[in-house]
Short mmCIF file of C-alpha atoms in Angstrom, two decimals:
data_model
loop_
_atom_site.label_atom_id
_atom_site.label_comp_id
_atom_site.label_asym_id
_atom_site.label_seq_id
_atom_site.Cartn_x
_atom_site.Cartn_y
_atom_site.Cartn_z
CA UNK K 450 115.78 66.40 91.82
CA UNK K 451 112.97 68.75 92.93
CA UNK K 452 113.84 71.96 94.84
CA UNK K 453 112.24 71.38 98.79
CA UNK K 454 110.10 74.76 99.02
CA UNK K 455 108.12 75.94 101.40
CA UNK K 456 105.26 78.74 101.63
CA UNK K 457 104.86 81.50 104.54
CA UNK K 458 101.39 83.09 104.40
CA UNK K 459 98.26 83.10 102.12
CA UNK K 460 96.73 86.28 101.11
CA UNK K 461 96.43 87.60 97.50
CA UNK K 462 100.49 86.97 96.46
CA UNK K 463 100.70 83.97 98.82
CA UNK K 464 97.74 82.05 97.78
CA UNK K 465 99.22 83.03 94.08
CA UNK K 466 102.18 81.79 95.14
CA UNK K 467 101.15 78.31 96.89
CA UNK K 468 99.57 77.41 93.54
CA UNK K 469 102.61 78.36 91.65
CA UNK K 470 104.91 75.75 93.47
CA UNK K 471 102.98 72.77 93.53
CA UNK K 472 102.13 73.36 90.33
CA UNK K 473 105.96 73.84 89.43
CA UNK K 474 107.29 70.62 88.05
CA UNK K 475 110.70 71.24 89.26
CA UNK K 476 109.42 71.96 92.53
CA UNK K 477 108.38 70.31 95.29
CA UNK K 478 106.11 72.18 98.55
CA UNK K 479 106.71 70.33 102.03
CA UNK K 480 105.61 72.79 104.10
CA UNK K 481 102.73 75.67 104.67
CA UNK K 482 102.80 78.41 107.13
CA UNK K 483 99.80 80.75 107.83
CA UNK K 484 98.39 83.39 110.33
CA UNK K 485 94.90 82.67 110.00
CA UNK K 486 93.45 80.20 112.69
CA UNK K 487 90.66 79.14 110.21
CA UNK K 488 93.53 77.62 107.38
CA UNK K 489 95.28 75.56 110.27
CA UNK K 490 94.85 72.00 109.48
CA UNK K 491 93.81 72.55 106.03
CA UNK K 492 95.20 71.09 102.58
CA UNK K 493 97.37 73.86 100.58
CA UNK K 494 95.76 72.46 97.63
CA UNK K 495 92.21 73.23 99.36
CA UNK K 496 93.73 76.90 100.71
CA UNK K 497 94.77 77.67 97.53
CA UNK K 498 91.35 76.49 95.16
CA UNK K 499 93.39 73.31 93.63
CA UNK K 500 90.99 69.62 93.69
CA UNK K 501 93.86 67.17 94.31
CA UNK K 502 95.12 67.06 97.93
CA UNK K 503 98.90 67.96 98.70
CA UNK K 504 99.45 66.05 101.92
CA UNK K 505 100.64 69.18 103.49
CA UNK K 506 98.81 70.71 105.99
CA UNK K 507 98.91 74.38 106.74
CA UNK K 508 100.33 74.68 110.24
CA UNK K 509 100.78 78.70 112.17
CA UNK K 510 104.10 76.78 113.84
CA UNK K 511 107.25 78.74 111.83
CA UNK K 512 109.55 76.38 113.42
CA UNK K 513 108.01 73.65 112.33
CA UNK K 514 108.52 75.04 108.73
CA UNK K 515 112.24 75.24 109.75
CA UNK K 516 112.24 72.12 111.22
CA UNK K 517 111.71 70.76 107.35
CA UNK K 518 114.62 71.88 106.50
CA UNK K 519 113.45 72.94 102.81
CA UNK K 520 115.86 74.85 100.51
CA UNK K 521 114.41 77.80 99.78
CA UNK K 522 111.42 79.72 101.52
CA UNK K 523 108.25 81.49 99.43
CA UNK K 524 108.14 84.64 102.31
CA UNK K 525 104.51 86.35 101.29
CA UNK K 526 103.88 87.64 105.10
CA UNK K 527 102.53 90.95 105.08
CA UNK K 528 105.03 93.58 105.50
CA UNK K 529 102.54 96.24 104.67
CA UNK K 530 99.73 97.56 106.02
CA UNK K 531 96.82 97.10 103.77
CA UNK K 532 94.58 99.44 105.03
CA UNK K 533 97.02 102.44 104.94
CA UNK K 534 98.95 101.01 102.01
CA UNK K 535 102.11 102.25 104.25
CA UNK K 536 105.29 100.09 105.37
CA UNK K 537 105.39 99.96 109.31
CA UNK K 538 108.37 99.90 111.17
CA UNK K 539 106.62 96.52 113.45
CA UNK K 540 105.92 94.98 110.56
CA UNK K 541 108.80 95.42 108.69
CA UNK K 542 110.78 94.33 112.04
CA UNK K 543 108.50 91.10 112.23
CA UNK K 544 108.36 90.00 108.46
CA UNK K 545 112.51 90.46 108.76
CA UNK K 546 112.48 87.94 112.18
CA UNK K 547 111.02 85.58 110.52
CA UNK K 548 113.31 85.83 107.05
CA UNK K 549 116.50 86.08 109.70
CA UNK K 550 115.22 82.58 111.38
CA UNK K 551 114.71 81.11 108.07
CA UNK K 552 118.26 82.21 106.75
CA UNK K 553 119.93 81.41 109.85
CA UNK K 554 119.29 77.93 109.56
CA UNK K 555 120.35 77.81 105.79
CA UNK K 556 116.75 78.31 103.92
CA UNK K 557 116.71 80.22 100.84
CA UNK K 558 114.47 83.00 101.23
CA UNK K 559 112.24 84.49 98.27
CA UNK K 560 110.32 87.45 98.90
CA UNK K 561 107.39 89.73 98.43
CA UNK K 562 107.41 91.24 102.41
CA UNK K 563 109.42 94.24 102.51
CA UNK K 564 108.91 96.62 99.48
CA UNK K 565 112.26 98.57 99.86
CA UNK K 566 114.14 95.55 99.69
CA UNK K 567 113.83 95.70 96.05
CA UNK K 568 116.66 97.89 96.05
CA UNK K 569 118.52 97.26 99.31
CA UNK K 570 120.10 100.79 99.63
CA UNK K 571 116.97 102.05 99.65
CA UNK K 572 115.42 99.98 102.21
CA UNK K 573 116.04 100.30 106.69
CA UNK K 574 120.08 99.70 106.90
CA UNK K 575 119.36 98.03 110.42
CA UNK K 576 117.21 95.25 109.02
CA UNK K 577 119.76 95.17 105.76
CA UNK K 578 122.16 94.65 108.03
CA UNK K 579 120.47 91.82 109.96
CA UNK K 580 119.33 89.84 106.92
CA UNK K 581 122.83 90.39 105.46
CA UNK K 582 124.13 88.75 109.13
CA UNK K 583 121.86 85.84 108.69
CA UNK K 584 122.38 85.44 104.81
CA UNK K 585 126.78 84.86 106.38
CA UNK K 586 125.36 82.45 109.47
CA UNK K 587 123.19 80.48 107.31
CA UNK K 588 125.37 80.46 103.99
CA UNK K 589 121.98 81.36 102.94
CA UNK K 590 120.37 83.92 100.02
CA UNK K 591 117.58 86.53 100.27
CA UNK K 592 116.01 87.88 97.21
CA UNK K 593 112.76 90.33 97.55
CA UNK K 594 110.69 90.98 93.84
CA UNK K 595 107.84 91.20 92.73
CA UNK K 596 105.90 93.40 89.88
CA UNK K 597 105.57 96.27 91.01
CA UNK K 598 107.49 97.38 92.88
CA UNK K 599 109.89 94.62 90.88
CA UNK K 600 109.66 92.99 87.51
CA UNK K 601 108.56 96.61 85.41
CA UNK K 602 111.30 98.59 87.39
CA UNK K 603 114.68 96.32 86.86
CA UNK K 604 114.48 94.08 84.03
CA UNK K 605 112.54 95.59 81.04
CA UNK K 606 113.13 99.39 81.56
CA UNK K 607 116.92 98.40 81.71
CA UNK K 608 116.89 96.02 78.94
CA UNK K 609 115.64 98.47 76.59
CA UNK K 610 117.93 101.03 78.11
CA UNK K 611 120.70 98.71 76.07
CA UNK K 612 119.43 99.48 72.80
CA UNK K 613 119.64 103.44 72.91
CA UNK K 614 122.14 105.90 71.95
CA UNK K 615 121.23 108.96 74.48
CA UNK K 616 118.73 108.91 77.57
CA UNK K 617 116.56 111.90 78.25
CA UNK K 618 113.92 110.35 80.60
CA UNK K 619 112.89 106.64 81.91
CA UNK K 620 109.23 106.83 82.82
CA UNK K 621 107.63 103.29 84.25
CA UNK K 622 103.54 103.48 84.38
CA UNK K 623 101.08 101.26 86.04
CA UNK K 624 97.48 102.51 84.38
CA UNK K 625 94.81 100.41 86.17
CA UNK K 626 90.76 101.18 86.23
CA UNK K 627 90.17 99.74 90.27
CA UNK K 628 86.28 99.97 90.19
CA UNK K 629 85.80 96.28 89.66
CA UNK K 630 88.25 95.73 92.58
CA UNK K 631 85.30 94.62 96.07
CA UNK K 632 87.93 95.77 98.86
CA UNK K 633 86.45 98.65 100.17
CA UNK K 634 89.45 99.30 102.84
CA UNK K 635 92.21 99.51 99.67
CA UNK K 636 89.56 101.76 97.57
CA UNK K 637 88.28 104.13 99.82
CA UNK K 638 91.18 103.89 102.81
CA UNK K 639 94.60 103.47 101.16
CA UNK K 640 93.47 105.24 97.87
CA UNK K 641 90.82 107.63 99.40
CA UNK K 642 88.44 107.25 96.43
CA UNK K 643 84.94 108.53 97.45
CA UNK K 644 86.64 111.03 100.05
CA UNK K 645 86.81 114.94 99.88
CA UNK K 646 89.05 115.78 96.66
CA UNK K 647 91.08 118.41 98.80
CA UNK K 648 91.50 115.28 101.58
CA UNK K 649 94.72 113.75 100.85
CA UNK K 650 94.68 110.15 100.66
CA UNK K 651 96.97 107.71 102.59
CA UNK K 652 98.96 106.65 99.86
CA UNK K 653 100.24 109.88 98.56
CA UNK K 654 100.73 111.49 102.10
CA UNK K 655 104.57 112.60 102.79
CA UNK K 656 106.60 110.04 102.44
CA UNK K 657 104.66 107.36 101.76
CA UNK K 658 105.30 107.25 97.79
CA UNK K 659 108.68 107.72 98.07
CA UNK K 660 108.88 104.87 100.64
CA UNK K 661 107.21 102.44 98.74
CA UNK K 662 108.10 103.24 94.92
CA UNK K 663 111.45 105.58 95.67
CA UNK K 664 113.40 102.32 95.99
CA UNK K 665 112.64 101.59 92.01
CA UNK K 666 113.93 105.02 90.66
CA UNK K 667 116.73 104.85 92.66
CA UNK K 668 117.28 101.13 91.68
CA UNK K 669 117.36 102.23 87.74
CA UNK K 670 119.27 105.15 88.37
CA UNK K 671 121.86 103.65 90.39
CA UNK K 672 121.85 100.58 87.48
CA UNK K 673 122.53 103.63 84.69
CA UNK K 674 125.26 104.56 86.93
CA UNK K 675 123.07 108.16 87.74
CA UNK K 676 123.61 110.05 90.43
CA UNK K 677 120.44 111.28 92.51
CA UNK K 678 120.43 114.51 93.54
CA UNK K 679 117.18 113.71 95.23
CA UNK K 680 113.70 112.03 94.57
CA UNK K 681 110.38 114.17 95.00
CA UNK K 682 106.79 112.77 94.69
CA UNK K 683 103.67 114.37 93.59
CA UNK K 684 99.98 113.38 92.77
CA UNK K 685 96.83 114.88 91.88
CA UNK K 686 93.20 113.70 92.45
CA UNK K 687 90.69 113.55 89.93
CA UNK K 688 86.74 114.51 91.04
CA UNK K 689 83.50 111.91 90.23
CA UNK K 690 81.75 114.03 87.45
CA UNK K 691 78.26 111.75 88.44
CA UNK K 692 77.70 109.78 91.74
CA UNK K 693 77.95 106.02 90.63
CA UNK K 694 78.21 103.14 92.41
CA UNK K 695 81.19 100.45 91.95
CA UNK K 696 81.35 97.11 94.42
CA UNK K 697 83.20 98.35 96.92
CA UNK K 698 80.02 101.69 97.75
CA UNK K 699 78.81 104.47 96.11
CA UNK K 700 81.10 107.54 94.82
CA UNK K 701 79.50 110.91 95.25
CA UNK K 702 79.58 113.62 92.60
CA UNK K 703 82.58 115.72 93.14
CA UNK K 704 84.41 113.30 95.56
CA UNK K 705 87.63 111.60 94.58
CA UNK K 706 87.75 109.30 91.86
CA UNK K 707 91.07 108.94 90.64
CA UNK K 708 94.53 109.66 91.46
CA UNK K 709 97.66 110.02 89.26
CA UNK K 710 101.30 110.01 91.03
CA UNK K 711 104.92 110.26 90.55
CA UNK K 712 108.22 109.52 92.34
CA UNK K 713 110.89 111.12 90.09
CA UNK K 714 114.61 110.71 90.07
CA UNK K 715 115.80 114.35 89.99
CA UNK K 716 119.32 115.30 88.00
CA UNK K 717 120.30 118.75 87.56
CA UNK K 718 116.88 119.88 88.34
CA UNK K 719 115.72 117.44 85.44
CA UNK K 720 113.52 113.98 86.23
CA UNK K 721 115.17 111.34 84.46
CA UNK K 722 113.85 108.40 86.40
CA UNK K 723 109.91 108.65 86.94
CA UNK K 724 107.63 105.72 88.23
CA UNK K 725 104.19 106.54 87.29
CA UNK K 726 100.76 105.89 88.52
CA UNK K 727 97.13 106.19 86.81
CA UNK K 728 94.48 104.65 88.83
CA UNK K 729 90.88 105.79 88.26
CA UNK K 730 88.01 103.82 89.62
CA UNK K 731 86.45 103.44 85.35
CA UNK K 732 88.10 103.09 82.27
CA UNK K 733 86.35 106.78 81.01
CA UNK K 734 87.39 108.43 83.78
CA UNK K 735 90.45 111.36 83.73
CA UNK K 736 90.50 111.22 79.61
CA UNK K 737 93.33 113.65 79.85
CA UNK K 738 95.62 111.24 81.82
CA UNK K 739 97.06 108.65 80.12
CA UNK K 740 95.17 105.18 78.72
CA UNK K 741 95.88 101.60 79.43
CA UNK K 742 98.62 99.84 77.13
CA UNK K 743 97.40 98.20 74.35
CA UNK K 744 94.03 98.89 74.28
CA UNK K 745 92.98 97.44 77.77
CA UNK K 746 91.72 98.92 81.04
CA UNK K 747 94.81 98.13 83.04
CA UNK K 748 98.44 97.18 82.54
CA UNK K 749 101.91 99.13 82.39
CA UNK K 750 104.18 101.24 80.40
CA UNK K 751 108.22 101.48 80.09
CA UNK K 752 108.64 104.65 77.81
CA UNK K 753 112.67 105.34 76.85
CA UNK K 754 112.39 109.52 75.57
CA UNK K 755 116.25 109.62 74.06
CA UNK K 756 118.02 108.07 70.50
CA UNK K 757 115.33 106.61 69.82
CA UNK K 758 112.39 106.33 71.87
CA UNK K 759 111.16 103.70 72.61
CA UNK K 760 107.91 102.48 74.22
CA UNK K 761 106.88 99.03 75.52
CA UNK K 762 103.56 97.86 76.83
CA UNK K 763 102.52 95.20 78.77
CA UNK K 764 99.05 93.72 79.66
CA UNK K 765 96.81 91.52 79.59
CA UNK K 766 93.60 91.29 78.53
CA UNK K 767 92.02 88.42 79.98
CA UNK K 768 90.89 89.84 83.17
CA UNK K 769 87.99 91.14 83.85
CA UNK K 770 89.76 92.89 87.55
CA UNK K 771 92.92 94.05 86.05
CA UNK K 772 94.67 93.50 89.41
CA UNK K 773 94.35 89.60 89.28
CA UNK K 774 97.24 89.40 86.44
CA UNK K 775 99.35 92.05 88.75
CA UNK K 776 98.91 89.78 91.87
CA UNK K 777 99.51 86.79 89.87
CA UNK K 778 103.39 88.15 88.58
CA UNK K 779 103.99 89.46 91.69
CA UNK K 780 104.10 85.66 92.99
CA UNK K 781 104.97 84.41 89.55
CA UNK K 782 108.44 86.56 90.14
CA UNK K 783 109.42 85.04 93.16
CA UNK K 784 108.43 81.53 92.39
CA UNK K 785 110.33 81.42 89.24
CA UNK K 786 113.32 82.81 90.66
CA UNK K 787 113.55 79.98 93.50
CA UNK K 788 116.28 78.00 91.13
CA UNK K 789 118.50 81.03 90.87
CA UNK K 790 118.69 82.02 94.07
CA UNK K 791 119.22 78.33 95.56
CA UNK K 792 122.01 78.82 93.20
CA UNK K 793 123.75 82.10 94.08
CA UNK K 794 126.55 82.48 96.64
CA UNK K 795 125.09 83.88 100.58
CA UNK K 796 123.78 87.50 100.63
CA UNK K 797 120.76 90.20 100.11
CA UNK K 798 120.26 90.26 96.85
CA UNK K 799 118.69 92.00 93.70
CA UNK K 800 118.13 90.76 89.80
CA UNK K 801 121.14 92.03 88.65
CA UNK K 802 123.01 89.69 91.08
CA UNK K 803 121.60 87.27 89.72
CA UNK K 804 121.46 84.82 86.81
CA UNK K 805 118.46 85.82 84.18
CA UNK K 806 115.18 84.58 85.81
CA UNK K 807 113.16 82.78 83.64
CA UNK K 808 110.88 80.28 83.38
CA UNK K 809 112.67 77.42 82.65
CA UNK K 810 110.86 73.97 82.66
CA UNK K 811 107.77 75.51 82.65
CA UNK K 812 106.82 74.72 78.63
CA UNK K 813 104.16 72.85 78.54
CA UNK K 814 104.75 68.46 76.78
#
């Protein structure tokens, strides 16, 4: 019997997401939340670019969702701000009503909403705390993912942990070229590309790094049984050598046109768990930072320095906008994990509660 799903929100992961389950064959959507006014009323198949009509129509009424009773919950509200790239306090509080509502009344909640709930020790105690409450109430489970943060910080770095003999360093990279990405407010707000190189951007301003990608280093550490003596972050900028133009405006000679950052897991004075970041605005840019995987303008990295090294790369190369894969996992890892967690005992959750997520079913006749 098909797993009763529903979908909260539709932007880039949500939309992703929406697709994902009715496409699912062991799944089964019967109901559609969203925020914007213009989507009320509408098919999902229609909000999310699919021809043959669903039958369910996106309503903004969250207990009506409830009302459904479905068994699990696809939770893609934003917790984030997009234009500062920074996790609020309100909208962490809001996104975790709404997943305490849905829990209380015994819906399985899957989760993309708030980033430090990747790692749960990492993320505000007093909504852990709540969720955890709700999770008990509802006899209900709560599992936040995605790809990153998610998927490249849990899974494959510690997989191929198993098959060394010593552990210097654990370094996870995203390398992405964002020029082709048309969202001005993420390219020249929350990156600060096309601003003053001393100006420091949004995203690497204190705090901010560590509270959106601090939560993966200490999630590998504390899964290598390390521990922290703190996490610092750092990040340089990287100036336009020519003004050029990309979709989302024109980049002025000497302006920013790249960043590279790092939050590291520091031992002993030593960083042993580092999550990387490369993003330039075009592939030529920053030569002396380091290239895409395997050959292609945007993707990730899990490098192992120890007995042996080891070094795995993942991408893909179909893309033109090497974000549209990212976006795609990021709902891909929730989605697929909606049969495991409908499975697991009550609680806040991470992957290594949980069976393997895979993606069973999903072979194509």
């Amino acid at each position: 019997m098909a797993i009763r799903v529903g979908q909260w929100a539709t932007g880039n992961v949500g939309k992703n997401a929406l697709r994902s389950i009715i496409s699912h064959p062991g799944l089964e959507l019967v109901g559609l939340v969203v925020s914007d006014p213009a989507k009320v009323g509408k098919d999902a198949a229609e909000i999310c670019g699919l021809d043959t009509p669903t039958g369910i129509l996106a309503t903004d009424d969250g207990d009506a969702l409830i009302a459904l009773k479905p068994d699990c919950v696809s939770f893609c509200s934003a917790g984030t701000s997009g234009r500062e790239g920074v996790t609020t306090g309100n909208r962490q509080s809001s996104a975790a009503d709404h997943m305490c509502d849905l829990l209380r009344a015994g819906i399985n909640v899957v989760s993309t909403a708030i980033i430090p709930l990747v790692h749960p020790g990492s993320a505000d105690q007093e909504i852990v705390r709540r969720l955890e409450a709700a999770c008990r109430e509802g006899g209900a489970t709560c599992f936040t993912s995605g790809l990153d943060p998610g998927f490249m910080h849990d899974i494959l770095p510690l997989a191929l942990s198993g098959v060394t003999r010593r552990i210097d360093t654990i370094r996870v990279s995203e390398v992405m070229s964002y020029g082709v990405w048309d969202k001005p407010d993420a390219i020249t707000g929350k990156f600060g590309f096309g601003k003053p190189i001393d100006e420091v951007p949004p995203i690497a301003r204190p705090g901010v790094l560590d509270m959106m990608w601090g939560s993966v280093v200490r999630l590998i550490a504390e899964q290598l049984g390390l521990a922290l003596d703190r996490t610092e972050e750092y990040h340089e900028l990287y100036p336009a050598p020519e003004t050029f133009t990309i979709p989302a405006g024109t980049i002025a000679k000497g302006s920013s046109a790249g960043i590279r950052f790092e939050v590291r897991g520091i031992v002993a004075g030593k960083a042993v768990v580092v999550v990387e970041h490369v993003t330039r605005l075009r592939v030529e840019d920053a030569p002396h930072w380091p290239k895409g995987p395997i050959g292609i303008g945007g993707g990730y990295r899990v490098q192992i320095s120890g007995d042996p090294d080891w070094v795995l790369e993942v991408g893909n190369p179909s893309y033109a906008d090497p974000t549209v894969p990212g976006t795609l996992a990021t709902a891909l890892r929730i989605v697929n994990a909606i049969p495991v967690v409908c499975a697991a005992p009550p609680g806040v959750v991470t992957p290594f509660d949980l069976p393997m997520i895979t993606g069973k079913g999903l072979v194509a006749a």
